[in-house]
Coordinates of C-alpha atoms in Angstrom, one line a residue:
X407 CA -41.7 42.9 7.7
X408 CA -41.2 39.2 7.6
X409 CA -38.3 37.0 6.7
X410 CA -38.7 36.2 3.4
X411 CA -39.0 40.7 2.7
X412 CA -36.1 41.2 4.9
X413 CA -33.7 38.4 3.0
X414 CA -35.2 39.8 -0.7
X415 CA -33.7 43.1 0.9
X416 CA -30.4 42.5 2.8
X417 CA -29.8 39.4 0.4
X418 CA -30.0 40.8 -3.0
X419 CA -27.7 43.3 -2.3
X420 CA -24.9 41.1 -1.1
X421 CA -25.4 38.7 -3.5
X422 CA -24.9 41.6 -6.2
X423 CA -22.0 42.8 -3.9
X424 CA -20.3 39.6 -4.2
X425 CA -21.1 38.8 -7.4
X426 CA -24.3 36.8 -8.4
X427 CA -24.7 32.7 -9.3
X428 CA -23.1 33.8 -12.6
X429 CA -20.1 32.3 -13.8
X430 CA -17.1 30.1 -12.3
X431 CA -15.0 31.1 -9.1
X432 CA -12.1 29.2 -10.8
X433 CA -9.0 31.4 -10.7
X434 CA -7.2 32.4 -14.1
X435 CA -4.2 33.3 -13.2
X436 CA -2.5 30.1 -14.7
X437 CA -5.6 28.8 -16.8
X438 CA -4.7 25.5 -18.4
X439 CA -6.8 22.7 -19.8
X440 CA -4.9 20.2 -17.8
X441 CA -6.4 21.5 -14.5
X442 CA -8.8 23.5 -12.5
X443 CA -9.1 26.0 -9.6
X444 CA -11.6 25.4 -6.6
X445 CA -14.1 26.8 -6.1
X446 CA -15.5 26.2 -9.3
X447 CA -18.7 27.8 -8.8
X448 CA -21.2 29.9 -9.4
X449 CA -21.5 31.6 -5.3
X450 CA -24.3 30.7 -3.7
X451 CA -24.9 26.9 -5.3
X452 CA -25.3 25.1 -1.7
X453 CA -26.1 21.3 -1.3
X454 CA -25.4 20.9 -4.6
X455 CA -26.7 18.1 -7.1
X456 CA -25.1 17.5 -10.7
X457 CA -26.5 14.8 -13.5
X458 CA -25.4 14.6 -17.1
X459 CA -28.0 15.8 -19.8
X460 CA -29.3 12.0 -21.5
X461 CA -30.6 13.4 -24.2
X462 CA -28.7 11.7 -27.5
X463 CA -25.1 13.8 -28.5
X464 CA -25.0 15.8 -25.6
X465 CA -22.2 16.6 -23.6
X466 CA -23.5 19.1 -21.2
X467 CA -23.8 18.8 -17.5
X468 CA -26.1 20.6 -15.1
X469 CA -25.9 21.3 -11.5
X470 CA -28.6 22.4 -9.1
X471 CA -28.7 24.1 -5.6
X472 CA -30.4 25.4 -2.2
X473 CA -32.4 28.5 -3.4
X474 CA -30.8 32.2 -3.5
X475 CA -32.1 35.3 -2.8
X476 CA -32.6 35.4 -6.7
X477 CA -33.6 31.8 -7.6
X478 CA -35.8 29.1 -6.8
X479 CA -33.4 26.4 -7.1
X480 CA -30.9 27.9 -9.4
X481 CA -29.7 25.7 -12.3
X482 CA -26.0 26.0 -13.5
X483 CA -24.2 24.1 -16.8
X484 CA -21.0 23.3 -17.7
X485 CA -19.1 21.1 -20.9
X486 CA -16.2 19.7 -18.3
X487 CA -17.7 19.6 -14.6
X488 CA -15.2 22.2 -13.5
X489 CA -16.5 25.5 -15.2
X490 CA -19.9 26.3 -14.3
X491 CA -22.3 29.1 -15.7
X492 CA -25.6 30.1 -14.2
X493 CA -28.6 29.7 -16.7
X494 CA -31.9 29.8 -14.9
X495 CA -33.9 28.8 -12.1
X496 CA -35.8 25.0 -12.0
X497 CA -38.5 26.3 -10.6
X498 CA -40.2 30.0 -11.3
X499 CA -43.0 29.9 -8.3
X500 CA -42.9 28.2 -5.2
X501 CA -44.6 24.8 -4.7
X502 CA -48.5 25.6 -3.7
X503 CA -48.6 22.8 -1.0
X504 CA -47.5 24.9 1.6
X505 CA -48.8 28.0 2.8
X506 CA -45.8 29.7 5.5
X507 CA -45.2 32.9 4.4
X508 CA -40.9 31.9 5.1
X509 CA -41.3 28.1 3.6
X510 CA -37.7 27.8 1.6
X511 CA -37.0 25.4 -1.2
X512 CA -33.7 23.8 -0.8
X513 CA -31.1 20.5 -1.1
X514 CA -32.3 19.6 -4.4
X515 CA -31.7 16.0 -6.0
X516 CA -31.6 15.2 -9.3
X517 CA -31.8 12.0 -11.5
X518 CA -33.6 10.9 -14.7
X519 CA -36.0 8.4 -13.9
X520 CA -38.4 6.5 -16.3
X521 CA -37.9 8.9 -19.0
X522 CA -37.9 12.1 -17.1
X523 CA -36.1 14.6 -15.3
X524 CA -36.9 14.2 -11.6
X525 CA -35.8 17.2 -8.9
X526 CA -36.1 16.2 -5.4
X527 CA -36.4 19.2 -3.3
X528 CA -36.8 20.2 0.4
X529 CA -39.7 22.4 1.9
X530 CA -40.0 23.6 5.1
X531 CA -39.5 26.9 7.7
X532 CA -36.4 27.9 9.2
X533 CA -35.8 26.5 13.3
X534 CA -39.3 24.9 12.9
X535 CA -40.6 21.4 12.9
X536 CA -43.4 22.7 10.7
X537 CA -44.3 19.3 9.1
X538 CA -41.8 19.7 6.0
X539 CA -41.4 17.4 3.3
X540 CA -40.1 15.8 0.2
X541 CA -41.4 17.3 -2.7
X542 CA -41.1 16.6 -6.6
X543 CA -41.2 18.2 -9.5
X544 CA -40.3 16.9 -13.0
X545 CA -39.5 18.3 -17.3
X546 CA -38.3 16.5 -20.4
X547 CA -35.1 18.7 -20.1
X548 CA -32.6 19.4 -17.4
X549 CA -32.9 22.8 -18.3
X550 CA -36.5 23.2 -16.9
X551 CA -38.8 24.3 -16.7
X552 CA -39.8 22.2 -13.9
X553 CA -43.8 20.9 -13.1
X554 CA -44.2 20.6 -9.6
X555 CA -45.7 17.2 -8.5
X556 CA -46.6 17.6 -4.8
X557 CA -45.2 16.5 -2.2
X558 CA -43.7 12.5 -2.4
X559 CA -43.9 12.5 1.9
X560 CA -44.2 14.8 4.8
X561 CA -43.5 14.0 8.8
X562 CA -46.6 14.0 9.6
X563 CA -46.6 10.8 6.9
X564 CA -43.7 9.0 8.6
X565 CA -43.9 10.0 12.0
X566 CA -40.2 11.6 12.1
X567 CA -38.8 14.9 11.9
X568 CA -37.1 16.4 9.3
X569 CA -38.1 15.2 6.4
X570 CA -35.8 16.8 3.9
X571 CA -32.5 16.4 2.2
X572 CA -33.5 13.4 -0.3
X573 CA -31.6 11.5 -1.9
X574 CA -32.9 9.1 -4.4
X575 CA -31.3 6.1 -5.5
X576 CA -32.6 2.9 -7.5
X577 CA -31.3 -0.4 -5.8
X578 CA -31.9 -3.4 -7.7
X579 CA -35.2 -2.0 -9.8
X580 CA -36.6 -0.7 -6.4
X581 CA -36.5 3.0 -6.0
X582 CA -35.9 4.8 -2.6
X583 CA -35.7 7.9 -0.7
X584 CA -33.0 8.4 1.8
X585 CA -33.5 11.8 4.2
X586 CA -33.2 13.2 7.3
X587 CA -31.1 15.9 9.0
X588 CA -31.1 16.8 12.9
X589 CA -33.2 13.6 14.3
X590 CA -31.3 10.9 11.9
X591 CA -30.5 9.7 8.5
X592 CA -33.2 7.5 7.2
X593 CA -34.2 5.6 4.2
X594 CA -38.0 4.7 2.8
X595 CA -39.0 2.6 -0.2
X596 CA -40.9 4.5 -3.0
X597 CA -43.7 3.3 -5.2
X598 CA -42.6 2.0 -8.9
X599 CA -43.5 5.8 -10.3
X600 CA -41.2 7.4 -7.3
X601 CA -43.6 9.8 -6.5
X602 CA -45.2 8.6 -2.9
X603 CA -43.7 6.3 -0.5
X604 CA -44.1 2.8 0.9
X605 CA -46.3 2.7 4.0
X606 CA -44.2 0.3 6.8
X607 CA -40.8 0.3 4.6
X608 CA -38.8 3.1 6.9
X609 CA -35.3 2.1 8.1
X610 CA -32.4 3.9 10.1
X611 CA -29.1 4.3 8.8
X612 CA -27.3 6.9 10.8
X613 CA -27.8 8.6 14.2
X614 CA -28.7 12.7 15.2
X615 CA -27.2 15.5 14.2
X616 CA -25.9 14.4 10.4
X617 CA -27.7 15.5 7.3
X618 CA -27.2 15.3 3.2
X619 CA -27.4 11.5 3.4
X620 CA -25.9 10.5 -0.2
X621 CA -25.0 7.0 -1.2
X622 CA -22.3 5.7 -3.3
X623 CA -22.1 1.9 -4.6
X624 CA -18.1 0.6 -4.9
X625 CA -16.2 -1.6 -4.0
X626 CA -18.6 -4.3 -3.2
X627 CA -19.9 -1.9 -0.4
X628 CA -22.2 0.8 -0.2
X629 CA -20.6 3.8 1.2
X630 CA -23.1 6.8 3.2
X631 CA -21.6 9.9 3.0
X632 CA -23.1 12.6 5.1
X633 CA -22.7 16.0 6.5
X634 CA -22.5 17.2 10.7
X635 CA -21.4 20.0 12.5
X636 CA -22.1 24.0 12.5
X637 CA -23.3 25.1 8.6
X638 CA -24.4 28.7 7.7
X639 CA -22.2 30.5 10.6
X640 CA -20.1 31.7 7.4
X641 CA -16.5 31.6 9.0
X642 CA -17.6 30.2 12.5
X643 CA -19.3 26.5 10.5
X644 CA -17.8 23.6 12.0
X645 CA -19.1 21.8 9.1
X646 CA -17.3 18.4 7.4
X647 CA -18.3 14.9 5.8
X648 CA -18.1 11.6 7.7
X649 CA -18.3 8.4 6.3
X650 CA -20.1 4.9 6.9
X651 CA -20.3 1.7 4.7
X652 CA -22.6 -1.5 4.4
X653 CA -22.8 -4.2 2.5
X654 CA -26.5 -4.4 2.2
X655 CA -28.2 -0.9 0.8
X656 CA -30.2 -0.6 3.9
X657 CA -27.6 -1.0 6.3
X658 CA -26.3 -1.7 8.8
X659 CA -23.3 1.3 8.5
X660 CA -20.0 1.6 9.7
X661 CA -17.5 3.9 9.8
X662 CA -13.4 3.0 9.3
X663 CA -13.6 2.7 13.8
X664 CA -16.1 -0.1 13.3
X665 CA -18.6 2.3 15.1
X666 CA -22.3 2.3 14.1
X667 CA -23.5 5.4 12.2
X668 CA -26.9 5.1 14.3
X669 CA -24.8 5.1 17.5
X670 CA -23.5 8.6 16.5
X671 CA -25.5 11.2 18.2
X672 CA -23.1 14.7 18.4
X673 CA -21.3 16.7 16.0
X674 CA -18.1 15.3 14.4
X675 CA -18.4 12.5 16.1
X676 CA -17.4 10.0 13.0
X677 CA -14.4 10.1 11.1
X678 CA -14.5 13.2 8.5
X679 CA -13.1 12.7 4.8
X680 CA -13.6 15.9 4.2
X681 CA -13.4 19.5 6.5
X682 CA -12.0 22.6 6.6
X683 CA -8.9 24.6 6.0
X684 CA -7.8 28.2 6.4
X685 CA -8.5 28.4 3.3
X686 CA -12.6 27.0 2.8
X687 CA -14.8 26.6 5.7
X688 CA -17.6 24.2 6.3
X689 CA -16.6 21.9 3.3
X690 CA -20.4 19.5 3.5
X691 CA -23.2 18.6 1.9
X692 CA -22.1 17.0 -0.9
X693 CA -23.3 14.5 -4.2
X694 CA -20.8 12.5 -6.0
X695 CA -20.7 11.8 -9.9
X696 CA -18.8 9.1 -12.1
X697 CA -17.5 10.7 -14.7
X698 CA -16.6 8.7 -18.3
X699 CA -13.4 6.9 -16.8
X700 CA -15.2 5.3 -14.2
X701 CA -13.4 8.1 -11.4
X702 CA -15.4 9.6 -8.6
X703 CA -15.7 13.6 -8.0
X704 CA -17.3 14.6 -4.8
X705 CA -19.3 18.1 -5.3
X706 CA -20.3 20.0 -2.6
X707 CA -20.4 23.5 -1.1
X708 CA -18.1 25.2 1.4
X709 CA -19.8 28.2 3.7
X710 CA -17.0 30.5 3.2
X711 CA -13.8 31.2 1.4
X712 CA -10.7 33.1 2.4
X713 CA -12.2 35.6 -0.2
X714 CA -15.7 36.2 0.9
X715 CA -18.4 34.5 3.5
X716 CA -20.7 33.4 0.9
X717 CA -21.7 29.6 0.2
X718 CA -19.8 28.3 -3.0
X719 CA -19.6 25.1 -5.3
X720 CA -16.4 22.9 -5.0
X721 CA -14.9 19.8 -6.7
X722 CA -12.7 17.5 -6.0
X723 CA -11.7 13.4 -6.7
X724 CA -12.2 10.9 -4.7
X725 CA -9.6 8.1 -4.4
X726 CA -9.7 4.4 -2.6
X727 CA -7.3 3.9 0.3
X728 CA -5.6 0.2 0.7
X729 CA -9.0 -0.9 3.0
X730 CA -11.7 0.9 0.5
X731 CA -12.2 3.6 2.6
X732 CA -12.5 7.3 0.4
X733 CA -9.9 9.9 0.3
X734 CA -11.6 12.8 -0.6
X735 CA -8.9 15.4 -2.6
X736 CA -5.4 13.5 -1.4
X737 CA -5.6 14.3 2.2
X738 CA -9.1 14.8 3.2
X739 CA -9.1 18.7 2.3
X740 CA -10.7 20.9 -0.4
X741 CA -8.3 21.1 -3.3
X742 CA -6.7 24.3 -4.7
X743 CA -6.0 22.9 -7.8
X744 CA -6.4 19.5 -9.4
X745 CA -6.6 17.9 -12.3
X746 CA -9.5 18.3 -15.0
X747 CA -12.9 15.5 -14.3
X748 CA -12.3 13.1 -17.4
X749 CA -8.3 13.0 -18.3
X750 CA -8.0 9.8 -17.3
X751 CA -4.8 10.7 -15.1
X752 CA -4.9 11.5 -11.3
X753 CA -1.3 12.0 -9.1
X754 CA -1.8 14.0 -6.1
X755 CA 2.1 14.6 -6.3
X756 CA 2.0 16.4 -10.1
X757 CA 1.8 20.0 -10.4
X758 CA -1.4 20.1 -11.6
X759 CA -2.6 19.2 -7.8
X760 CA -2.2 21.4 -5.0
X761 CA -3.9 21.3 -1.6
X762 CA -5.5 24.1 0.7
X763 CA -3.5 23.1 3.1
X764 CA -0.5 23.9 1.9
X765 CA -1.4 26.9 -0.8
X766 CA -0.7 30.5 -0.1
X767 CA -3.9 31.9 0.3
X768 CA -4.3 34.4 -2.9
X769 CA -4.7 38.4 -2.6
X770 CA -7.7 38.0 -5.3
X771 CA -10.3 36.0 -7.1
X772 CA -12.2 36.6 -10.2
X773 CA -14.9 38.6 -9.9
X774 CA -18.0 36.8 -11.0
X775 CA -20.4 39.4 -12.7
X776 CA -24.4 39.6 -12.5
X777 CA -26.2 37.9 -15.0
X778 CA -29.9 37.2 -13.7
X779 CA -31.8 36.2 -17.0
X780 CA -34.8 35.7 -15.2
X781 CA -36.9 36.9 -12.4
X782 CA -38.9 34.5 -10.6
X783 CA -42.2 35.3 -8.8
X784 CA -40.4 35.0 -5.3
X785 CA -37.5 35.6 -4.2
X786 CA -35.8 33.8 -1.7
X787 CA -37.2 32.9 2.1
X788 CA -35.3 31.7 5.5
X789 CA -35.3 28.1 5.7
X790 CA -32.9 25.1 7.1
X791 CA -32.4 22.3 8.8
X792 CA -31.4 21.1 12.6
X793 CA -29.2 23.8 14.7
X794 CA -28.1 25.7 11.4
X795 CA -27.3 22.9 9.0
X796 CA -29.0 23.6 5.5
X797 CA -30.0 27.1 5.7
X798 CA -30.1 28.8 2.5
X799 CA -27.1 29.9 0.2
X800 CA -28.4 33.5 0.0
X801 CA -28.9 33.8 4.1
X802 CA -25.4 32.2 4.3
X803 CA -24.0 34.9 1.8
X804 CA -25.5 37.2 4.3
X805 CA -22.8 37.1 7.3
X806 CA -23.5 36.7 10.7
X807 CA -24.4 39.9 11.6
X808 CA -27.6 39.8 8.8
X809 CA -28.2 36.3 10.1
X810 CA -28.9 37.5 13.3
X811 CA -30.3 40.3 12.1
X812 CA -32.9 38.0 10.5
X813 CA -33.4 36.0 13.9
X814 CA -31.6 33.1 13.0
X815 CA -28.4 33.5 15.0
X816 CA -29.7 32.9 18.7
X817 CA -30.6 29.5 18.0
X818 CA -27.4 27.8 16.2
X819 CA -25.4 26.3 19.2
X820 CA -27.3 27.9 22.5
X821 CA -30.3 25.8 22.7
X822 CA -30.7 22.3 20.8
X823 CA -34.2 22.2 21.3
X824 CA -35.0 25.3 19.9
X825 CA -33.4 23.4 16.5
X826 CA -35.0 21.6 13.9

């Protein structure tokens, strides 16, 4: 039985045990317009991306995320950025363009781009360095359905490893791709339709073991946010965000100790603006969006909650310190509470914040009910990136025990070299 049968097994069940990608994991017990709970939800939406719909009169928002045992690349919306609903998958087959039996789609991207919706996505095979790549698929709405466009590069293209996690970004009316997990955070120029790369254009922007490269522009500086340590060990990840900034888009990066990101070769090595509490473990992976007052929010996922060991979407606000550094959610933790995306008004001493640090954690959650609307050809495979980082929402849901189970636990911190 392989590993894509195995995970349609074990992981259907727990994601229906848990409740499915299907409406917000904010809490109700004091619901109030004024403020939200984390985690904001739906389970299972790892390496989240979020974009605002740009078609005319619309106030909708849609997030994407790492394939579950139900979806291939499962697409949430929300009206405020805090309550999210599950609606569909982006894509309803997998991409033709490989042929592994346990190739996962994951780490999606989104942006409109020339008129169109483009969805970066990862493809590749679990521990392997299997040639991934980069692929694309695009639609006239953020809703889907998506068209698969092939693959925009592979390894075998660039002559690195790991050729996943994109990030797309236009600097200056040049479009570029900025990737890597495991072997290095890189960035490549793409041609004017985004869809292919430029041949000799490759540059380095931060050093091994660090993935989810995702580039904000503030402050005069560009700031790369990015993720290291331990994912998909559910309660064991060691996962958090660092930090670098440039003044030029393709680097050189530095972090607030004046070190080099490409001099950073171990886990949490950098300085984190964001990990863990008792509360949410392996806060990472992240994508930030500006929302109408010109205010930051960080999304991203965390591996597992006080609650339950299943990967779940999180918000919180990001702040400027004196020097421009970020201050991710007041102190550099995942948020309880905080204030609504959008009011305008932000005081991490008011009521409506409170930290994970310092919250009691609760007895019980709401209890998100299923509410697949669709069934897509495949369901979910094995997949990842370097030592464990990236693996898919639905194989995180699992636990350790069906991790191992699966043949994925032996490798994450024994062996490097049996990593991505």
């Amino acid at each position: 039985m392989d590993r894509r049968s195995v995970l349609k097994t074990i992981g259907s069940g727990a994601v229906a045990a848990t409740g499915t990608v299907a409406t917000s994991g904010a809490a109700a017990a004091d619901e109030s317009d004024e403020h939200y709970h984390n985690p904001v939800g739906p389970i299972g939406f790892g390496d989240v991306t979020v974009i605002q719909d740009q078609r005319e009169d619309s106030d909708t928002y849609y997030a994407y995320g790492t394939e579950t045992p139900k979806d291939i690349v499962p697409i949430a919306q929300s009206e405020d950025l805090a309550n999210w609903e599950y609606i569909a998958p982006a894509l309803e087959e997998y991409p033709d363009w490989r042929d592994e039996d346990d190739a996962g789609v994951w780490a999606p991207d989104i942006n409109y781009y020339d008129g169109k919706y483009h969805l970066y996505y990862s493809y590749s095979t679990w521990g392997s360095q299997n040639n991934p790549g980069i692929g694309l698929a695009t639609a006239d709405s953020p809703d889907g359905p998506f068209e698969d466009q092939g693959p925009v590069f592979r390894n075998e293209d660039l002559g690195m490893t790991n050729c996943i996690d994109g990030e797309f970004r236009v600097v200056d009316g040049t479009p570029y791709m900025v990737w890597g997990s495991w072997f290095g955070i890189h960035g490549v120029e793409l041609t004017e339709s985004a869809d292919d790369y430029v041949e000799g254009t490759d540059f380095h922007l931060a050093g091994d073991k660090r993935e989810g490269g995702m580039i904000v522009e503030e402050n005069g500086y560009y700031y790369l946010f990015y993720s290291t340590g331990h994912c998909c060990d559910g309660y064991d990840s060691t996962y958090e965000v660092e930090v670098g900034r440039a003044e030029e888009f393709t680097g050189p990066y530095y972090n607030q100790d004046g070190t080099d990101l490409r001099d950073l070769n171990e886990h949490n090595s950098g300085v984190a603006v964001l990990s863990a509490t008792d509360r949410f473990t392996g806060p990472g992976h992240n994508t930030a969006y500006r929302d109408e007052n010109g205010d930051w929010w960080l999304f991203y996922h965390v591996e597992a909650t006080a609650q339950r060991e299943v990967r779940t979407m999180m918000v919180d606000r990001v702040q400027w310190d004196d020097d421009d550094w970020p201050v991710v959610a007041c102190n550099g933790h995942p948020s309880a509470k905080s204030p609504m995306p959008g009011s305008g008004e932000f005081d991490c001493e008011s009521a409506a914040f409170e930290s994970s640090v310092a919250a009691d954690t609760p007895t019980a959650t709401s209890s998100p009910t299923e509410t697949s609307t669709s069934t897509p050809a495949e369901t979910a495979t094995s997949s990842g990136t370097g030592d464990g980082m990236s693996i898919l929402g639905g194989v995180a849901a699992l636990g350790g025990a069906a991790v191992g189970a699966l043949g994925f636990g032996d490798s994450r911190g024994a062996d490097d070299s049996d990593s991505e």
